[in-house]
Coordinates of C-alpha atoms in Angstrom, one line a residue:
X1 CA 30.8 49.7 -7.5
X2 CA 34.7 50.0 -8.2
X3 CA 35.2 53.0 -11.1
X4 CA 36.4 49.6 -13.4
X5 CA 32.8 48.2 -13.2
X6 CA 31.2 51.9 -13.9
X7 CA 33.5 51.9 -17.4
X8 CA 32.4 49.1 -18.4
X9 CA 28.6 49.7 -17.4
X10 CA 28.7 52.5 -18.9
X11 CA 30.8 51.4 -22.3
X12 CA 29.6 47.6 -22.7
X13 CA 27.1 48.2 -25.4
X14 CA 30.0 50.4 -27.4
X15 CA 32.2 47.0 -27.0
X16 CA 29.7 44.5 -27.8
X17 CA 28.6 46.1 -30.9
X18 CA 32.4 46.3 -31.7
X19 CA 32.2 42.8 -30.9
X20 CA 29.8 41.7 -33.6
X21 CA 31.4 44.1 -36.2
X22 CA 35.1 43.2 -35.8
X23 CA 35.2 39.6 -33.8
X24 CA 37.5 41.8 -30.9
X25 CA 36.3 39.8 -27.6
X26 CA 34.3 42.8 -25.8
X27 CA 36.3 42.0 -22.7
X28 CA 39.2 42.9 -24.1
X29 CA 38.0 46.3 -25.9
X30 CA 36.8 47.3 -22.4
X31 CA 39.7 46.4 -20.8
X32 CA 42.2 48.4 -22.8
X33 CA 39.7 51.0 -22.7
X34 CA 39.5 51.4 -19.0
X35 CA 43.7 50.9 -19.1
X36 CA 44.4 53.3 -21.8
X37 CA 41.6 55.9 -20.6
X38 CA 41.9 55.5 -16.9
X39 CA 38.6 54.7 -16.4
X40 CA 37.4 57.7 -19.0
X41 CA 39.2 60.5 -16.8
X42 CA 42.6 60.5 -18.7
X43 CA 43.2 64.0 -20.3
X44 CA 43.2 62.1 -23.7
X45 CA 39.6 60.9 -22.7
X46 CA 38.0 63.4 -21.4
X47 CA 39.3 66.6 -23.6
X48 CA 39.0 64.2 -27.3
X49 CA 36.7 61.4 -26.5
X50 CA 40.1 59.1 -27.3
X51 CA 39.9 56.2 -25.0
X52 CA 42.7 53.9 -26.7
X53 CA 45.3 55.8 -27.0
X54 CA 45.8 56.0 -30.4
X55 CA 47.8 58.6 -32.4
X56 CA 47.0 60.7 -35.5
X57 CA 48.7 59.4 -38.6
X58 CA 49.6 61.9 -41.7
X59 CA 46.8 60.2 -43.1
X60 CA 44.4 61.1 -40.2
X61 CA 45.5 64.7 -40.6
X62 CA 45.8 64.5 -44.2
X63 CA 41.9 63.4 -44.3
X64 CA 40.6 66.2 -42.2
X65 CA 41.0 64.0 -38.8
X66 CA 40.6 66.3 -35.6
X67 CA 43.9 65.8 -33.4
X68 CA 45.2 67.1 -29.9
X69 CA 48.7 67.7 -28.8
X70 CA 50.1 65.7 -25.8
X71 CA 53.2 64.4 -24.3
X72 CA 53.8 60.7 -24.3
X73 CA 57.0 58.5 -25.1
X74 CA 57.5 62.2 -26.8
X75 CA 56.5 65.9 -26.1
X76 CA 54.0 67.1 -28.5
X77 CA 52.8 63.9 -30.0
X78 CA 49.7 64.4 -31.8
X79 CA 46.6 61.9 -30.8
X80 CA 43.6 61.5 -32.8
X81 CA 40.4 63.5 -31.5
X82 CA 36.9 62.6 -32.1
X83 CA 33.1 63.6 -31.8
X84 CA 32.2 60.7 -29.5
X85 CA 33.4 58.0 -27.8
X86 CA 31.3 55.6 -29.9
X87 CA 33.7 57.1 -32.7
X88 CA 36.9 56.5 -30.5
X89 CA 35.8 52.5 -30.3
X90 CA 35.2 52.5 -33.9
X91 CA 38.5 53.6 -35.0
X92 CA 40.2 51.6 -32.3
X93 CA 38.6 48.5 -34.0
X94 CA 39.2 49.8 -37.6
X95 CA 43.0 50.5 -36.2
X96 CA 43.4 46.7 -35.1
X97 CA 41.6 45.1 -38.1
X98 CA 44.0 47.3 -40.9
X99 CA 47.4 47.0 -39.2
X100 CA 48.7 43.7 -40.6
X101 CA 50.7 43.7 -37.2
X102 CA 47.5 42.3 -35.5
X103 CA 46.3 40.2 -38.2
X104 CA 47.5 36.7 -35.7
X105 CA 44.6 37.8 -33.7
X106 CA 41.9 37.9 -36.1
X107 CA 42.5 34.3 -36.5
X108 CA 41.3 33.8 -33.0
X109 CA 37.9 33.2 -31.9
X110 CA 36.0 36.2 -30.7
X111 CA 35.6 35.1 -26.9
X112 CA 39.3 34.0 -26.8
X113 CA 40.2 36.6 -24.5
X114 CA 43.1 35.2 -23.1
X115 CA 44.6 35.0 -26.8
X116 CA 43.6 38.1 -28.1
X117 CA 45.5 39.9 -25.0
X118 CA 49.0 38.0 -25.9
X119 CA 48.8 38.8 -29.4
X120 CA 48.3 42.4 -28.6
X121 CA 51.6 42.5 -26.1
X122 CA 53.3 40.1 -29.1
X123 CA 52.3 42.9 -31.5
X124 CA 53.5 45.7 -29.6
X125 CA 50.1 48.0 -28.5
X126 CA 51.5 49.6 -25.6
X127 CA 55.5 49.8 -24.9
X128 CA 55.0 49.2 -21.0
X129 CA 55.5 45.0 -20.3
X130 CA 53.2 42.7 -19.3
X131 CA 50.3 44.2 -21.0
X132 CA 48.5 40.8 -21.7
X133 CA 48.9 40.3 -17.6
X134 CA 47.1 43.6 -17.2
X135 CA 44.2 43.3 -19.2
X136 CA 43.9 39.6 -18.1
X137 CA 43.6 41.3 -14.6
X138 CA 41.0 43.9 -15.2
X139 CA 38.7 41.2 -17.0
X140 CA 38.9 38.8 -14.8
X141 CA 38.7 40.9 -11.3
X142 CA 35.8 43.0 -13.3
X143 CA 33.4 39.3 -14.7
X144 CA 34.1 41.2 -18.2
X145 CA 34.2 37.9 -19.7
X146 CA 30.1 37.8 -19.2
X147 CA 29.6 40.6 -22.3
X148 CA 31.6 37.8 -24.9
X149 CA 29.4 35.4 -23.6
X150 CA 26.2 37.7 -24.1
X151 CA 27.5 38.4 -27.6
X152 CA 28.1 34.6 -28.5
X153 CA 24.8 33.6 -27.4
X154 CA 22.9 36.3 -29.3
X155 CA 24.9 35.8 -32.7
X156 CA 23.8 31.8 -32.2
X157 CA 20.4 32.4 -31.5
X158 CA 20.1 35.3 -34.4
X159 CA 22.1 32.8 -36.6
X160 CA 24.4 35.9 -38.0
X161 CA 27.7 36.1 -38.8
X162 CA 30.5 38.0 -37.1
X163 CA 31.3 41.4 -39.9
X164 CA 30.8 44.9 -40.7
X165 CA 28.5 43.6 -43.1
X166 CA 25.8 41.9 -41.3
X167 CA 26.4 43.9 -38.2
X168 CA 26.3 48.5 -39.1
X169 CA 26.2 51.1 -36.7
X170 CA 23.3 51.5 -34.5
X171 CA 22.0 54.3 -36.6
X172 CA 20.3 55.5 -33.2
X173 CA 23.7 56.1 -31.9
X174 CA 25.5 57.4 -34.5
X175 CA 22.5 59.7 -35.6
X176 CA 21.4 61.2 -32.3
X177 CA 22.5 64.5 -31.7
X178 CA 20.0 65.6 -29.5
X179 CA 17.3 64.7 -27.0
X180 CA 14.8 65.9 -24.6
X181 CA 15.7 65.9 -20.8
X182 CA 13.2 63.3 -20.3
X183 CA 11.7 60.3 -22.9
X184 CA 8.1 61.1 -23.6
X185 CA 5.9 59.4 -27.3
X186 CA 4.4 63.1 -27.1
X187 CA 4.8 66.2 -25.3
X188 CA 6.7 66.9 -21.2
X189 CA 4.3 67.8 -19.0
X190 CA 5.3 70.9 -17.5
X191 CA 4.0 71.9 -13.9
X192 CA 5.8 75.3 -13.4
X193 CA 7.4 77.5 -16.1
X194 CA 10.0 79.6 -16.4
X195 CA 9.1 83.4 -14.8
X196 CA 7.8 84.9 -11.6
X197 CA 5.6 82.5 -9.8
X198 CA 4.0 82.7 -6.2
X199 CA 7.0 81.4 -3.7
X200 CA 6.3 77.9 -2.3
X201 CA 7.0 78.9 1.3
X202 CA 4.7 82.0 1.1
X203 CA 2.5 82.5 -1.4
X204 CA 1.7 86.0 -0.5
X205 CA 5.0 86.5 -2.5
X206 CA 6.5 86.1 -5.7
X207 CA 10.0 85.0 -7.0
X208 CA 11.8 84.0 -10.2
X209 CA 11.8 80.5 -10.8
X210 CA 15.1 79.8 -12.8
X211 CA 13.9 77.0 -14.8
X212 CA 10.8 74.6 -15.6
X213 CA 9.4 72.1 -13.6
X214 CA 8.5 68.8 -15.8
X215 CA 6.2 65.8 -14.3
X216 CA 8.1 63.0 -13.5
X217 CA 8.8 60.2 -11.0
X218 CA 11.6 57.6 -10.8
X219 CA 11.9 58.7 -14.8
X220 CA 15.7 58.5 -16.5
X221 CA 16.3 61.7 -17.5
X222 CA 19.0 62.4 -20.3
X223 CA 21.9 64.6 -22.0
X224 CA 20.4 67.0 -24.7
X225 CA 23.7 67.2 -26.9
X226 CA 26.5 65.8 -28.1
X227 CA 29.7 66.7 -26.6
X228 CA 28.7 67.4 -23.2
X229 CA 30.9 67.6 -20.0
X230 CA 29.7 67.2 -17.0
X231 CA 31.0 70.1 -14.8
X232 CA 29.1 69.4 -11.6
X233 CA 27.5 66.6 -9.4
X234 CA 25.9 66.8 -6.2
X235 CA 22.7 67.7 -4.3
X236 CA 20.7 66.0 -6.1
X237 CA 21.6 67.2 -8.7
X238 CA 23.7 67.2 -12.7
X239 CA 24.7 69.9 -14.6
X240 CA 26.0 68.7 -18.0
X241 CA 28.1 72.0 -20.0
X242 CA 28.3 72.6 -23.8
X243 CA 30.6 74.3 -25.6
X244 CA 30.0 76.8 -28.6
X245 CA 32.1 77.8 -31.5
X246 CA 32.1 81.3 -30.3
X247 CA 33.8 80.3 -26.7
X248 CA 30.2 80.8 -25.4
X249 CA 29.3 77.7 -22.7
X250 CA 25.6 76.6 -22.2
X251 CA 25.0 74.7 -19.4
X252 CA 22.0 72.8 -18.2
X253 CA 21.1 71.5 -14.7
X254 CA 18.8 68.6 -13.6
X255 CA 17.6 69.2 -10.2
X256 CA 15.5 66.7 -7.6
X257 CA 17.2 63.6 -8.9
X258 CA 17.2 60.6 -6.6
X259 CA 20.5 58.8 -8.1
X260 CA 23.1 60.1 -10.3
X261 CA 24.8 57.9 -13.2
X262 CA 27.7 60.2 -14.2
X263 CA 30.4 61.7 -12.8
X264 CA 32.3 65.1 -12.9
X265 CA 34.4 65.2 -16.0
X266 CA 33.0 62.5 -17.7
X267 CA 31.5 63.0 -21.7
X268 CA 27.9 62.4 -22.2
X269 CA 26.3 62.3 -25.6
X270 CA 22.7 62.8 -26.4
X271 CA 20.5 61.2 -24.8
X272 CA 22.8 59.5 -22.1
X273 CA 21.1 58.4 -19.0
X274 CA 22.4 61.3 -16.4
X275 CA 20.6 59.8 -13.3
X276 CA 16.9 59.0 -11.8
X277 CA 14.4 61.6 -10.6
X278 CA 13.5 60.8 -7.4
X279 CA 10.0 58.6 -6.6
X280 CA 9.4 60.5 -3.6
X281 CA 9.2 64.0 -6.2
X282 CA 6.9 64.7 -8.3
X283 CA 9.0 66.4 -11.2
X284 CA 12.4 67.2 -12.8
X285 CA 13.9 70.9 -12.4
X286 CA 15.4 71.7 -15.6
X287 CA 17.7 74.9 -15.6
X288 CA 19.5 76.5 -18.8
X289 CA 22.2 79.1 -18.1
X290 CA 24.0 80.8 -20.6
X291 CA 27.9 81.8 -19.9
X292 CA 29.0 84.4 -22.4
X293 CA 32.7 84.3 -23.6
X294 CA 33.3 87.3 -21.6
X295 CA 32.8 85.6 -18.9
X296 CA 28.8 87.1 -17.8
X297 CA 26.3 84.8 -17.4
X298 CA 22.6 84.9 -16.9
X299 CA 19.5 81.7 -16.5
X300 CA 17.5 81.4 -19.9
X301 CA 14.0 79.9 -20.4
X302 CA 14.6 76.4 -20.6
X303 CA 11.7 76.7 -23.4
X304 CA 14.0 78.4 -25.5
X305 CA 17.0 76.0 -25.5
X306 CA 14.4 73.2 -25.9
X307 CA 12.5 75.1 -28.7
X308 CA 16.3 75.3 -30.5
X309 CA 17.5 71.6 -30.2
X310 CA 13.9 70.6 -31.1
X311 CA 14.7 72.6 -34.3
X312 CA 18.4 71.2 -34.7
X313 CA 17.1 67.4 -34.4
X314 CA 13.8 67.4 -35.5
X315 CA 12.4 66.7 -32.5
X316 CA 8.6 66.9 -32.4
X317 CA 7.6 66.1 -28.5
X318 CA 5.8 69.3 -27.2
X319 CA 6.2 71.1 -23.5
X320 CA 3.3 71.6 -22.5
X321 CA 1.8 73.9 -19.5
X322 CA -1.8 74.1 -19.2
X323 CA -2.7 72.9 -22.4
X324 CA -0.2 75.6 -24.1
X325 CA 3.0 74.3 -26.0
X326 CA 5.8 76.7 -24.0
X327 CA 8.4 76.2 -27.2
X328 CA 5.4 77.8 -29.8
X329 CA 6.7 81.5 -28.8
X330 CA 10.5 80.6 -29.7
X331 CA 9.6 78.4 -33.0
X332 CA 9.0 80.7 -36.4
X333 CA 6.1 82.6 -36.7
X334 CA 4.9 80.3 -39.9
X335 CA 5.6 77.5 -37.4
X336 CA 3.8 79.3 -34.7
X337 CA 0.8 80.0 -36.1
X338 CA -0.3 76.6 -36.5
X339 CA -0.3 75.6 -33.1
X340 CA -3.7 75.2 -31.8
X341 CA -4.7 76.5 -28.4
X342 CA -6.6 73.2 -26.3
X343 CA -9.4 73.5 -24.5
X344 CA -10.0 72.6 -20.9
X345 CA -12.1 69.3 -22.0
X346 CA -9.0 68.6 -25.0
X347 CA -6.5 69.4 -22.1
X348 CA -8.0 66.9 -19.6
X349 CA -8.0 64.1 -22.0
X350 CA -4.6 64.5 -23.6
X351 CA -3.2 64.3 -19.8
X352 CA -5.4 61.1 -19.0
X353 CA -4.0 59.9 -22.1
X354 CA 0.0 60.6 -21.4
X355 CA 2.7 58.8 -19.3
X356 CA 2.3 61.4 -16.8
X357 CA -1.7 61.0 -16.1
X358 CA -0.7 59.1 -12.8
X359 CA -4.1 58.1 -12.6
X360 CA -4.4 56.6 -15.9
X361 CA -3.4 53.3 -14.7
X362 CA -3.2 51.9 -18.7
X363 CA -3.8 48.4 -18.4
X364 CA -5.9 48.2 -14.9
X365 CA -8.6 45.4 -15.4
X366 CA -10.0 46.6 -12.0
X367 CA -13.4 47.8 -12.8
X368 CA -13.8 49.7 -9.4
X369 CA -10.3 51.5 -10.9
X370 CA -11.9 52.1 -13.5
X371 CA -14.8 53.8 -12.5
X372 CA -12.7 56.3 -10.4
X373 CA -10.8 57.3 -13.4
X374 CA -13.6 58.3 -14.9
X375 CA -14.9 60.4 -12.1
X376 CA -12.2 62.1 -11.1
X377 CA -11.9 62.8 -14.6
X378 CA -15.9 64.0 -14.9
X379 CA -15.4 65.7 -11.5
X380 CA -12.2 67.6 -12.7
X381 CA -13.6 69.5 -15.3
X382 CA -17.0 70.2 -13.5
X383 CA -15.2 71.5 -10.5
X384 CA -12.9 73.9 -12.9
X385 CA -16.0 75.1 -14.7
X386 CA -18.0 76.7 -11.5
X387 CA -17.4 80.0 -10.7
X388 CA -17.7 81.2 -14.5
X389 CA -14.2 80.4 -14.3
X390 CA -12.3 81.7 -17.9
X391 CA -10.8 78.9 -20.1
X392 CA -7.1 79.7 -18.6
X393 CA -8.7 79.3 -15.4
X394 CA -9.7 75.8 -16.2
X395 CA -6.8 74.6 -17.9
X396 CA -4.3 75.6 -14.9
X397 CA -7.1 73.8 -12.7
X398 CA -7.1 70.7 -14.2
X399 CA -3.1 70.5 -14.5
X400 CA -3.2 70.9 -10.6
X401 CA -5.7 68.3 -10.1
X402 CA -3.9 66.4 -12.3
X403 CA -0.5 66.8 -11.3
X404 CA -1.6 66.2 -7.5
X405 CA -3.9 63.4 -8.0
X406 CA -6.5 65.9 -6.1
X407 CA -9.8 67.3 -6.8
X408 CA -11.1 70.9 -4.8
X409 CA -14.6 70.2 -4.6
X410 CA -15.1 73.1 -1.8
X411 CA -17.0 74.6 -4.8
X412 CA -19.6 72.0 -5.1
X413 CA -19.9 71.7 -1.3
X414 CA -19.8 75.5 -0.4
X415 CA -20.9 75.1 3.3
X416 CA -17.7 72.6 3.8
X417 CA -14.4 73.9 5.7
X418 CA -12.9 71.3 3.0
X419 CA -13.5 68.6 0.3
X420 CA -11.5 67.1 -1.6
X421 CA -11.4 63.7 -3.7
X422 CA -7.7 62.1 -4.0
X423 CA -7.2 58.8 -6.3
X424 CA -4.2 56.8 -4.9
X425 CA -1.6 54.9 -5.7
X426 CA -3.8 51.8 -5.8
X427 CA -6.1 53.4 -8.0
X428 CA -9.0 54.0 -5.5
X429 CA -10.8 57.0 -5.1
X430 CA -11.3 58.4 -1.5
X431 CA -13.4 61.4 -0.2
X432 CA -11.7 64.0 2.7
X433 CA -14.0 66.4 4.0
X434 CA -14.5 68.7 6.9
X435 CA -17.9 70.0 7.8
X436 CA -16.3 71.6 10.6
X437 CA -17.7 69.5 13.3
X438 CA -16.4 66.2 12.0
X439 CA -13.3 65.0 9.9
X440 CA -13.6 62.4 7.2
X441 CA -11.2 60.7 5.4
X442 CA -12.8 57.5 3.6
X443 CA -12.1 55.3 0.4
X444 CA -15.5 55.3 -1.8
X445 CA -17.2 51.9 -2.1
X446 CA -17.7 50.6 -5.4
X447 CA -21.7 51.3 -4.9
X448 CA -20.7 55.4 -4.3
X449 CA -18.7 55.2 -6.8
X450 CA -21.0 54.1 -9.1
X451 CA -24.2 56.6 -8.1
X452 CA -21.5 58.9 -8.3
X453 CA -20.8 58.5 -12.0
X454 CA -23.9 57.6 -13.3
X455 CA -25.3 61.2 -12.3
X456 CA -22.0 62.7 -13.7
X457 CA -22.7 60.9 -17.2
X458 CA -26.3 61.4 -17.0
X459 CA -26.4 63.4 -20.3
X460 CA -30.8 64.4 -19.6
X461 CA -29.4 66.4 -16.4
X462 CA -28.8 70.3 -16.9
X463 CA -25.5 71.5 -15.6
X464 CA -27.1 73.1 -12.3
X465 CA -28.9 69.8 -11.9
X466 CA -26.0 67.4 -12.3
X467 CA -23.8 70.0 -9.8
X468 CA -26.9 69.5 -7.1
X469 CA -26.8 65.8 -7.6
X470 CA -22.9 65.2 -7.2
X471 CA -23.0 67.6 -3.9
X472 CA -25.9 65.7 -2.8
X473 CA -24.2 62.1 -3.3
X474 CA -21.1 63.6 -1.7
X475 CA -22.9 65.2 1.3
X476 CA -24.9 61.8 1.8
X477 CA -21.1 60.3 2.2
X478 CA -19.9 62.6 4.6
X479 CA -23.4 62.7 6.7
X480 CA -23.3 59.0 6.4
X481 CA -19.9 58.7 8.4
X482 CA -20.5 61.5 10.8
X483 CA -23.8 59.3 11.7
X484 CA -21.7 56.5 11.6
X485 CA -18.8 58.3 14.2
X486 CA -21.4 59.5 16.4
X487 CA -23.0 55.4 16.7
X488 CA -20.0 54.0 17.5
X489 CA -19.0 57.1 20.0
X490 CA -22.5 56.4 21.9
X491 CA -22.2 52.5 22.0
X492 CA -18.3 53.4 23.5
X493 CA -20.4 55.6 25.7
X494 CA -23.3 53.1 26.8
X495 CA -20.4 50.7 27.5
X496 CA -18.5 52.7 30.0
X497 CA -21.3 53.4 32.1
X498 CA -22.1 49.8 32.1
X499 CA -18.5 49.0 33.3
X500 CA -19.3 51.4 36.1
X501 CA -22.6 50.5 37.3
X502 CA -20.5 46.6 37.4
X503 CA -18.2 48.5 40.1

């Protein structure tokens, strides 16, 4: 993709809504912008959000209007700054629409590109020649002509009229100031927090993780402020930087993404798609550092910075790490206190309930599905409860199962090597066990399955009773294939020495 198309990928939705306000052919507001702005990575651009070009007036200044000092046709000419590049494309239209200069154009129709392009050369927008030629060239080379069409077909089929009246501001975007890394209706499921933690290579030792780990795969994650800069890209990885009133930076990093959709130097606002984790992962590495104006720097909870901007925009999603909401601690201690500790049962459902269940499956009319959702479920919480396990206990047991699809039922099935129950992408529930003589590795059929859960939901059975009668069921599989291994290895065996008594 040529950096033309990524401009106007990323800006289309700026110059369509431009489009509907004004009656300025989308094509053409992209293709002045990716002119004037050089493809968003003009100085102009990238230090004041200014993508057009356009220079403060005594009356921009005299109105409190933000400016920044450059050399143009003059040294020292003062261009108009702004707070986002939704604001830029605002004032560029507002600038066209009150200049009697380019009133010829407003008389054209919205999708006559061609027109609008020589009345803005006739008019005098930029002093170089050929102008019209240019922007022609960009739209044409770039199919930019494809967003008027997408805005004339919508404004026919709505029946609305072209106007600032019938057509405000997407409140969404001029509202949003901040966002979560990643779009959840309710709380981010967090896997690994920020702190000492065993070290995944050796978990005889510990190390500091610098950041949290938050359930995801193939999600968009996004920018959590206005005014970011992206400072870095690679590795898998973004890290968008902030900058404070006190010369103070914060910057935050995404880790284990599989496709980036910025580049370095560009601005992001909040809630700007950044990239895709990857579907391979299983979560997001979120990272915060703070970069004092002195230059020191150290890695802050995550929890913290999240627990602020959740303040700042009224943000009420939760981050939640075995059933505990990690932003409580940094919120005020009125706030605090009303946050209500889950337990393992309230846990377990509020994950089969989120976008991050993975085994959920929301809308499976599979009835087989079904009933291994609810087992795995039921076997969850029975397998965290043996051992006179504490209610943390359970709670960080159930996010593992939950977060690996994977149930440890070595505790039901004590004289096992191993045994665990896995629910896969396809929904199905299958049993892998070693008795230490024989390796199994089977899907459940629909009639184990359903033994299975009605002794789980047998509500008469004590909890000793139901535990003997699920490692019973689960033995009987196991036993069952191991008789069914040893068959088929004696009838492989009976035919051999047939073959040889035929020599």
């Amino acid at each position: 993709m040529s950096k033309n198309e990524e401009y106007a990928r990323q800006y289309a939705e700026y110059a369509m809504e431009q489009m509907r306000r004004y009656g300025i052919p989308a094509s053409v507001t992209l293709a002045q912008g990716i002119l004037e702005s050089a493809n968003g990575q003009s100085r102009l651009a990238v230090n004041e959000n200014n993508h057009f070009g356009i220079k403060a007036t005594p009356e921009w200044i005299a109105e409190g209007g933000r400016y920044g000092v450059y050399t143009d046709d003059r040294p020292d000419e003062k261009f108009c700054s702004y707070e986002s590049v939704g604001d830029s494309y605002e004032h560029h239209s507002r600038f066209l629409k009150e200049n009697g200069r380019y009133a010829r154009c407003f008389a054209l129709a919205p999708d006559d590109y061609k027109g609008w392009t020589q009345g803005l050369e006739q008019a005098g927008y930029a002093t170089g020649g050929r102008y019209a030629d240019s922007l022609q060239r960009i739209i044409e080379q770039n199919g930019l002509q494809r967003y008027d069409r997408q805005v004339m077909r919508e404004m026919e089929a709505q029946g609305k009229r072209f106007g600032v009246e019938e057509n405000p501001l997407r409140e969404a975007e001029t509202a949003a100031e901040y966002a979560f890394p990643v779009e959840r209706e309710e709380f981010l499921f967090v896997t690994s927090p920020f702190g000492m933690r065993p070290d995944p290579e050796d978990g005889t030792k510990q190390q500091i993780h610098k950041g949290i780990d938050i359930r995801c795969k193939g999600d968009a994650v996004q920018t959590t402020e206005r005014g970011g800069k992206v400072v870095a890209v690679g590795g898998k990885s973004v890290t968008v930087e902030y900058t404070r009133a006190d010369g103070s930076r914060v910057q935050c990093t995404y880790a284990h993404l599989g496709d980036m959709a910025v580049k370095v130097g560009d601005t992001v606002q909040a809630g700007q798609k950044l990239g895709t984790t990857s579907k391979n992962g299983a979560h997001l590495h979120f990272g915060v550092r703070q970069i004092n104006a002195d230059g020191t720097q150290r890695d802050v909870d995550p929890a913290a910075y999240l627990a602020e901007i959740a303040r700042k925009g009224n943000l009420k999603q939760q981050a939640l790490h075995d059933g505990n909401d990690l932003l409580a601690k940094y919120k005020g201690a009125e706030e605090a206190g009303t946050e209500k500790r889950l337990s393992p049962d309230e846990w377990m459902k509020k994950l089969l309930s989120s976008e991050d269940s993975g085994v959920g499956l929301s809308g499976c009319n599979d009835p087989v599905v079904e009933m291994a959702v609810t087992a795995f479920a039921s076997l969850m919480l029975l397998a965290a409860q043996i051992d006179g396990r504490s209610e943390e206990e359970q709670r960080t047991a159930v996010s593992a199962a939950m977060d690996s699809r994977r149930i440890d039922l070595k505790p039901l099935l004590p004289g096992m090597k191993s045994c665990e129950l896995a629910v896969g992408e396809n929904g199905r529930a299958t049993l892998q066990a070693d008795n230490g003589s024989v390796r199994v590795s089977r899907e459940l059929t629909s009639a184990e399955m359903s033994r299975l859960s009605a002794a789980l939901n047998d509500g008469s059975l004590s909890e000793q009773t139901r535990r003997m009668r699920v490692a019973g069921l689960l033995n009987s599989v196991v036993l069952a294939e191991t008789a069914s291994r040893n068959f088929e290895q004696g009838m492989a065996e009976q035919r051999g020495q047939t073959e040889n008594l035929k020599r």
